[in-house]
CSV table of C-alpha atoms in Angstrom, one decimal:
chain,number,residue,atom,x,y,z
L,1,UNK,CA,0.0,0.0,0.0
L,2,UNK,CA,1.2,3.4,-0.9
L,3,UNK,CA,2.6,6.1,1.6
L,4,UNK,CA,1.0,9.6,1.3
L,5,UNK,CA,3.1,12.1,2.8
L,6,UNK,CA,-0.4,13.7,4.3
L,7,UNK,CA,-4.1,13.9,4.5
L,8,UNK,CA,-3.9,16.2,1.2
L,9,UNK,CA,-1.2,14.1,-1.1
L,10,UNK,CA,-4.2,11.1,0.3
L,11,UNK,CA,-7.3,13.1,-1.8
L,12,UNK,CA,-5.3,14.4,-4.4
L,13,UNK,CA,-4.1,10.5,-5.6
L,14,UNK,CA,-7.2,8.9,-5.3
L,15,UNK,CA,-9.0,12.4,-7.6
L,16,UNK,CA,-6.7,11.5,-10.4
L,17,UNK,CA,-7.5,9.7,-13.3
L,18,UNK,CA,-5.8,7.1,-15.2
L,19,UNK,CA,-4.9,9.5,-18.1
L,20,UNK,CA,-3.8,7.8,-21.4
L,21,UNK,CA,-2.7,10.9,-24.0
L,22,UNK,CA,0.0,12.4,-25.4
L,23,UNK,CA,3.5,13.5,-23.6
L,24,UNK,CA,5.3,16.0,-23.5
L,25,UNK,CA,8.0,14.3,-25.8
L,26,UNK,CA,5.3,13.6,-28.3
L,27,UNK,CA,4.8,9.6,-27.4
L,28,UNK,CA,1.8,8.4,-26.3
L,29,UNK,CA,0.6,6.2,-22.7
L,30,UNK,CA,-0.5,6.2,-19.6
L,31,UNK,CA,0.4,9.0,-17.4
L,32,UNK,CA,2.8,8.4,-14.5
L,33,UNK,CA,2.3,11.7,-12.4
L,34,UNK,CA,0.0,14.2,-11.8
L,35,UNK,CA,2.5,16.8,-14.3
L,36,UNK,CA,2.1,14.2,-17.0
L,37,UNK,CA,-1.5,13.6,-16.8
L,38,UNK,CA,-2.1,17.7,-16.3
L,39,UNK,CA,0.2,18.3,-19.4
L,40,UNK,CA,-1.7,15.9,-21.9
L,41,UNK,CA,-4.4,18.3,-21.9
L,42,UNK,CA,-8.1,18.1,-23.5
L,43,UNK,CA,-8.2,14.7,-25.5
L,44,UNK,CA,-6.8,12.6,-22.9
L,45,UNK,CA,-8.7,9.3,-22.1
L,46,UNK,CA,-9.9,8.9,-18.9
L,47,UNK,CA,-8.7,5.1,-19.0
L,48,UNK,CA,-10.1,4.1,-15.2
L,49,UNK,CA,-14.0,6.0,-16.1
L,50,UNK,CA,-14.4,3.7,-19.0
L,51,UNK,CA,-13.0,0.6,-17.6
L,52,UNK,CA,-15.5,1.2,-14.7
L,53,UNK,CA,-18.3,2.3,-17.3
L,54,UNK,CA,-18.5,-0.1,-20.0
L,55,UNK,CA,-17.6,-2.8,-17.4
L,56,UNK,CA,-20.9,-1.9,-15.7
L,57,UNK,CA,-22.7,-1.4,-18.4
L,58,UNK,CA,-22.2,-5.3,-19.6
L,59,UNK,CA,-23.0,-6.3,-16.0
L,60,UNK,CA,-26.1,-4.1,-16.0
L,61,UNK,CA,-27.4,-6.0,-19.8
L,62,UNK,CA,-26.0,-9.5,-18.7
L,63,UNK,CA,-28.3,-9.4,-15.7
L,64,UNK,CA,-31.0,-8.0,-17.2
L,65,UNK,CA,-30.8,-10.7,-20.0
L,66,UNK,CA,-30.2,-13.8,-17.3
L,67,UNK,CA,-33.0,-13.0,-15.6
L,68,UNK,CA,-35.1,-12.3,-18.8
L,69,UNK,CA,-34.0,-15.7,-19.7
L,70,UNK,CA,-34.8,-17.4,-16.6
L,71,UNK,CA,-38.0,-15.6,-15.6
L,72,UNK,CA,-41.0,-17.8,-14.3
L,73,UNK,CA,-45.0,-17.1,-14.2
L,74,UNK,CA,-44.7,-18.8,-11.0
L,75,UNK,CA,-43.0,-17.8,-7.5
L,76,UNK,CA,-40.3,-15.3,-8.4
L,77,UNK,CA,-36.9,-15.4,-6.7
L,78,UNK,CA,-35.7,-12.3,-5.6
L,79,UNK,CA,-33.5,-11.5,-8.4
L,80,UNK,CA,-36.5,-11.4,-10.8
L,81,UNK,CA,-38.4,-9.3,-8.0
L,82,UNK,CA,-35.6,-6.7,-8.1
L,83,UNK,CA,-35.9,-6.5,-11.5
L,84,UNK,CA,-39.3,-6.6,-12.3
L,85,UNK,CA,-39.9,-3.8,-9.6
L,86,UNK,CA,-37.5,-1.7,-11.6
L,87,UNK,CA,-39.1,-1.9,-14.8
L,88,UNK,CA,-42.2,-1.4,-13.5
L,89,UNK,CA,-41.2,1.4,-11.8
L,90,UNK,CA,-39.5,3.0,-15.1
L,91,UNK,CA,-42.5,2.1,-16.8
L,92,UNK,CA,-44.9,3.9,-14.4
L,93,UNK,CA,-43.0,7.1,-14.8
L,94,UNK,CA,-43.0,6.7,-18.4
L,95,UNK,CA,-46.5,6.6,-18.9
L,96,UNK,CA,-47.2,9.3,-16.5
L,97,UNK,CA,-44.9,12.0,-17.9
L,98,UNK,CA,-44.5,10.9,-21.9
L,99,UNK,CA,-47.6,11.8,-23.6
L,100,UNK,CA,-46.3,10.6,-27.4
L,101,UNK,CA,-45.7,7.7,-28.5
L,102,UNK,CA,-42.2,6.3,-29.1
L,103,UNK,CA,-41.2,2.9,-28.4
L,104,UNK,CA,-37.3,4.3,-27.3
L,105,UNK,CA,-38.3,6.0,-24.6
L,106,UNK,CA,-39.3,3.0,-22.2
L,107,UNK,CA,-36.0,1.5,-22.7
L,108,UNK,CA,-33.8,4.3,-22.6
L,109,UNK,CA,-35.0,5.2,-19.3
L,110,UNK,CA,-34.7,2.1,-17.9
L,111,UNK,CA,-31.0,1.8,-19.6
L,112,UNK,CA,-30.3,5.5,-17.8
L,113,UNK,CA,-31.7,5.0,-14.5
L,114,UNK,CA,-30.2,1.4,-14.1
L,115,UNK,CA,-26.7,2.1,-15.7
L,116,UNK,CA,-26.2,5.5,-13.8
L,117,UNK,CA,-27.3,3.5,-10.5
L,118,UNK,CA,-24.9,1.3,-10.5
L,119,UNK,CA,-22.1,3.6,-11.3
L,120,UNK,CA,-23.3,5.5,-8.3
L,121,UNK,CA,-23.0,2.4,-6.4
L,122,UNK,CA,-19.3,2.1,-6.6
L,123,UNK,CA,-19.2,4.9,-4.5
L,124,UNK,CA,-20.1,2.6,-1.4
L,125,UNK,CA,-17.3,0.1,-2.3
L,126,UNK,CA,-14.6,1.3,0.4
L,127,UNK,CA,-12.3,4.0,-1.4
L,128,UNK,CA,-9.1,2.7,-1.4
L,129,UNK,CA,-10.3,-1.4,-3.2
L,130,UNK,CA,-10.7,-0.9,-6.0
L,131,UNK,CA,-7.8,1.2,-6.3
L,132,UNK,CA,-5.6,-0.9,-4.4
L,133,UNK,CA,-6.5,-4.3,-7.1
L,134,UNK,CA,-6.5,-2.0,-10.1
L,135,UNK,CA,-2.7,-1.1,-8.4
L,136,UNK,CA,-2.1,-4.7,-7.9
L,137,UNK,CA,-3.2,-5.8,-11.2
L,138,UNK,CA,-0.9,-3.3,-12.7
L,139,UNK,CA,2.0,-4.1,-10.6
L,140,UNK,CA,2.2,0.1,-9.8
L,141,UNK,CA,1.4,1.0,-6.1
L,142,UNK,CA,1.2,4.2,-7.4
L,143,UNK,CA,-1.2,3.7,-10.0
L,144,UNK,CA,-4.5,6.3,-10.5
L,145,UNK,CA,-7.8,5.1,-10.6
L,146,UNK,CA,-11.1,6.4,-10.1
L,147,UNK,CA,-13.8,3.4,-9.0
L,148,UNK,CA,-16.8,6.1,-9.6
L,149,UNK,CA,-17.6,6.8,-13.3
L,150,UNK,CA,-20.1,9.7,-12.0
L,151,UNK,CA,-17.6,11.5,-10.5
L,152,UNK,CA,-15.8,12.5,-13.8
L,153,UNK,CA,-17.6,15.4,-15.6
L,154,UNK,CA,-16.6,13.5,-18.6
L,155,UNK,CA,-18.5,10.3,-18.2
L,156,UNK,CA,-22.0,12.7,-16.6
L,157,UNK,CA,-21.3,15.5,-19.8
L,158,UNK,CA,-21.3,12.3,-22.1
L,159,UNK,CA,-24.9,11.5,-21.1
L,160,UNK,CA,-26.1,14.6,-20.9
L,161,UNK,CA,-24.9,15.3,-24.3
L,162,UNK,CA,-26.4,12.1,-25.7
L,163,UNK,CA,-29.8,13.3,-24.1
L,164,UNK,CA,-29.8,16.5,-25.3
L,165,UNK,CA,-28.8,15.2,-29.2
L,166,UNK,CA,-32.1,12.9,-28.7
L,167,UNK,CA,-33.9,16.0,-27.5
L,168,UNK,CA,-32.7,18.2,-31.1
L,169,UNK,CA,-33.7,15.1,-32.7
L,170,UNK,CA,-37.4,14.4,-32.1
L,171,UNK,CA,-37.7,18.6,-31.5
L,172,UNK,CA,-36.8,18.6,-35.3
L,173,UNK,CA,-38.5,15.9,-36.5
L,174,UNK,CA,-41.8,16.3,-35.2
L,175,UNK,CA,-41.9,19.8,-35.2
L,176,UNK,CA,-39.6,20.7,-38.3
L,177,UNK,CA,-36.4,22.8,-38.1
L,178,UNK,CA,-38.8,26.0,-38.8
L,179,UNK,CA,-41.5,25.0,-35.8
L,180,UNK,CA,-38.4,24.1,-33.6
L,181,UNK,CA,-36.2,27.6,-34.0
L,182,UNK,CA,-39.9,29.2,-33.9
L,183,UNK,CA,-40.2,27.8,-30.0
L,184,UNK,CA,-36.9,30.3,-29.6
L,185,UNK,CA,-37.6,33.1,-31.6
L,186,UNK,CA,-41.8,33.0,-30.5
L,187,UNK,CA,-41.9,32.3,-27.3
L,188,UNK,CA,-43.2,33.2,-24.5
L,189,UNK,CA,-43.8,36.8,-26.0
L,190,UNK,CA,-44.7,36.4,-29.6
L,191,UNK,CA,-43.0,37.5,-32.7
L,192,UNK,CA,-42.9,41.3,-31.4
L,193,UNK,CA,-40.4,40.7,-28.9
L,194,UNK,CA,-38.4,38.1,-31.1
L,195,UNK,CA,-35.0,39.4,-29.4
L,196,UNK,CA,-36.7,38.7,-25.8
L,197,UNK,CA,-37.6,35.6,-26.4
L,198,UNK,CA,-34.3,34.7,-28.3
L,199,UNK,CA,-32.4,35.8,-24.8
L,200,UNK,CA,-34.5,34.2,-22.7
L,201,UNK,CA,-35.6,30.8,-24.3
L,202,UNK,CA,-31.8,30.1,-26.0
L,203,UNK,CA,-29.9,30.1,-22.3
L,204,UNK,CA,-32.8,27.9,-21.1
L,205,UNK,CA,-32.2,25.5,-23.7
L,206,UNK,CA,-28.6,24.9,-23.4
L,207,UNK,CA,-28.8,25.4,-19.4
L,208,UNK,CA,-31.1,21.9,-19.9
L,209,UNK,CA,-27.4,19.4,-20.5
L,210,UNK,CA,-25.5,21.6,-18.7
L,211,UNK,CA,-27.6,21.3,-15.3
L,212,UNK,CA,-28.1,17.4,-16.1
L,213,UNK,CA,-24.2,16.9,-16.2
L,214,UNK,CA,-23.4,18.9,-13.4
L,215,UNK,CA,-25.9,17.9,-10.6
L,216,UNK,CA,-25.1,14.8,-11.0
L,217,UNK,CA,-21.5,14.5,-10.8
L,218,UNK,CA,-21.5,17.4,-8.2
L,219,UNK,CA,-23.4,15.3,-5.7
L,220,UNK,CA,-21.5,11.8,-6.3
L,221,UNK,CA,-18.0,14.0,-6.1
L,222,UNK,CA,-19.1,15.6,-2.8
L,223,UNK,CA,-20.0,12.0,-1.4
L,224,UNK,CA,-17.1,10.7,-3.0
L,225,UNK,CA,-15.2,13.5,-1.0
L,226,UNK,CA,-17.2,12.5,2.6
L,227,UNK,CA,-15.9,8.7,1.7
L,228,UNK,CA,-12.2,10.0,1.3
L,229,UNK,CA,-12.6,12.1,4.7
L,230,UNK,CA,-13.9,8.6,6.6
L,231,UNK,CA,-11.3,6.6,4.8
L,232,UNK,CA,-8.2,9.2,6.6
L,233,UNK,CA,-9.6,8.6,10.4
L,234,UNK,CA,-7.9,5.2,10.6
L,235,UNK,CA,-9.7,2.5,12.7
L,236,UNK,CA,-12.6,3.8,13.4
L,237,UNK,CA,-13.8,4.8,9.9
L,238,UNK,CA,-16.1,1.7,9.5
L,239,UNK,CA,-18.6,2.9,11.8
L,240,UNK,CA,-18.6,5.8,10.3
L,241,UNK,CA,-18.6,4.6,6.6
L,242,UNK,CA,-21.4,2.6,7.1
L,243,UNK,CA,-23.5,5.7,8.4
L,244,UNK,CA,-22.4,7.9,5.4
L,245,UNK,CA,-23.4,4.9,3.2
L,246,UNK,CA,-26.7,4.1,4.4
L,247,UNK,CA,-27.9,7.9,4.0
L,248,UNK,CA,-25.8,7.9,0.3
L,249,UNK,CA,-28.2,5.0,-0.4
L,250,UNK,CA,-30.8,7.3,-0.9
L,251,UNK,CA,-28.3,10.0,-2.5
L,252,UNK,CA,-27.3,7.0,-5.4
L,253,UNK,CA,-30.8,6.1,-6.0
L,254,UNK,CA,-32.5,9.7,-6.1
L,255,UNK,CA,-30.1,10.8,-8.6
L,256,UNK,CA,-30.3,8.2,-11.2
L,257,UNK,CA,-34.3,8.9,-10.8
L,258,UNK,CA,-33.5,12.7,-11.5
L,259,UNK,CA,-31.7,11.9,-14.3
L,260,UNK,CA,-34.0,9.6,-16.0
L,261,UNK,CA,-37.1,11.8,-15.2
L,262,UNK,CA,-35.7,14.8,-16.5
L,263,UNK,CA,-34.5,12.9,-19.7
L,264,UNK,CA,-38.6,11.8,-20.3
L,265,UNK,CA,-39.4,15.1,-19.4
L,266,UNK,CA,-37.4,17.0,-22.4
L,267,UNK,CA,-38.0,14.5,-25.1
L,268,UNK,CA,-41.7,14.5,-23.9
L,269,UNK,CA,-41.1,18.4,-24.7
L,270,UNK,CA,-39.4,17.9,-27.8
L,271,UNK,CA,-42.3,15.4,-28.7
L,272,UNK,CA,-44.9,18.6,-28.2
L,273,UNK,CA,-46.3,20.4,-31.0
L,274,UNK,CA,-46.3,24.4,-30.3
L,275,UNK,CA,-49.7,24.4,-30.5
L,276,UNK,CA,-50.1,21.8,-28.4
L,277,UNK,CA,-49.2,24.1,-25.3
């Protein structure tokens, strides 16, 4: 196990990312220090975020699939009761919020809320495990790695930007590029006060990913940062971890719920007609 020289060097190793980019000498890898991974700039790769996210992602389909596969008309087992309470659940607040009709919504809510839970739920895996076997595995005690996908911007911007694509989408084509730029230019004020509405409705709009990216990955990264705080007391920090991550339960959960409702709730928007309001 590593040596940090204090509390501080502690956080500031386990908030770095295992950064694969360009050096400064031009070659390309994984970065070795914190000056390394700082200097490869923009198009780094967060290596460790999508490890962690893709690997969850196949856990989250392979279950979904087993149990589709073994699912009985007669007494459940608990696995299928887990699941089946989910997908009713998505599919309650799909029907109750998406007024259209479009057979992708159902099952990219339930691929949202479900994948973006169980990222979350790395967060109660004690801080320094996954870390320490991604260090093992890599023979470098001194390796980076982030066990959270959700607290890189990166991996909450990504979804957010996918949302917001599907939103441009279905605005465009059920209303057409002239009944979708009229929503800016038209609203709420009518035509008179075209610049009003252009100032007003325009920030809205592009406030809609931006507020989606950041609340989520500002509330995992503060819990991630209570976690790191518990982890420095020593001993006694499994009391106290298992407090933090019995109320974070409900911090995991209600954020992949936000996320998914507000993803229905701006396609079912882009999915209504102007005159429809």
């Amino acid at each position: 196990m590593p040596e940090y020289e204090s509390g501080t060097d502690y956080i500031a190793h386990h908030l770095g990312f295992l950064k694969y980019g360009q050096k400064a000498d031009g070659s390309w890898g994984i970065a070795h220090s914190m000056e390394e991974a700082n200097a490869m700039g923009f198009w780094s790769i967060h290596v460790d975020s999508m490890i962690m996210s893709l690997l969850l992602g196949v856990i989250f389909m392979g279950l979904f699939y087993f149990v589709s596969r073994k699912a009985t008309s007669g007494i459940p087992g608990p696995l299928q009761n887990a699941v089946e309470f989910i997908v009713e659940m998505v599919q309650t607040n799909v029907k109750s919020t998406f007024f259209a009709r479009n057979e992708l919504i159902g099952p990219l809510a339930l691929t949202i809320f479900c994948w973006i839970f169980m990222m979350n739920l790395m967060d109660l895996v004690p801080v320094d495990w996954i870390p320490l076997t991604a260090a093992f595995i890599a023979q470098d005690s001194h390796l980076y790695f982030k066990a959270v996908p959700t607290t890189d911007v990166n991996i909450t911007a990504g979804f957010a930007l996918a949302v917001f694509i599907l939103v441009i989408f279905y605005s465009i084509k059920i209303k057409g590029a002239g009944g979708f730029l009229s929503e800016f230019a038209f609203h709420p004020f009518g035509k008179w006060a075209l610049p009003l509405n252009l100032v007003m409705e325009v920030p809205s709009f592009l406030a809609k990913p931006v507020s989606l990216a950041l609340r989520l990955y500002g509330n995992m990264f503060a819990g991630e940062m209570i976690f790191m705080v518990i982890a420095m007391v020593g001993l006694f920090q499994l009391p106290l971890h298992f407090a933090w991550a019995v109320f974070h339960i409900l911090i995991i959960t209600l954020q992949a719920y936000l996320f998914m409702m507000l993803t229905i709730v701006y396609l079912n928007q882009a999915h209504t007609k102007p005159e429809a309001h």
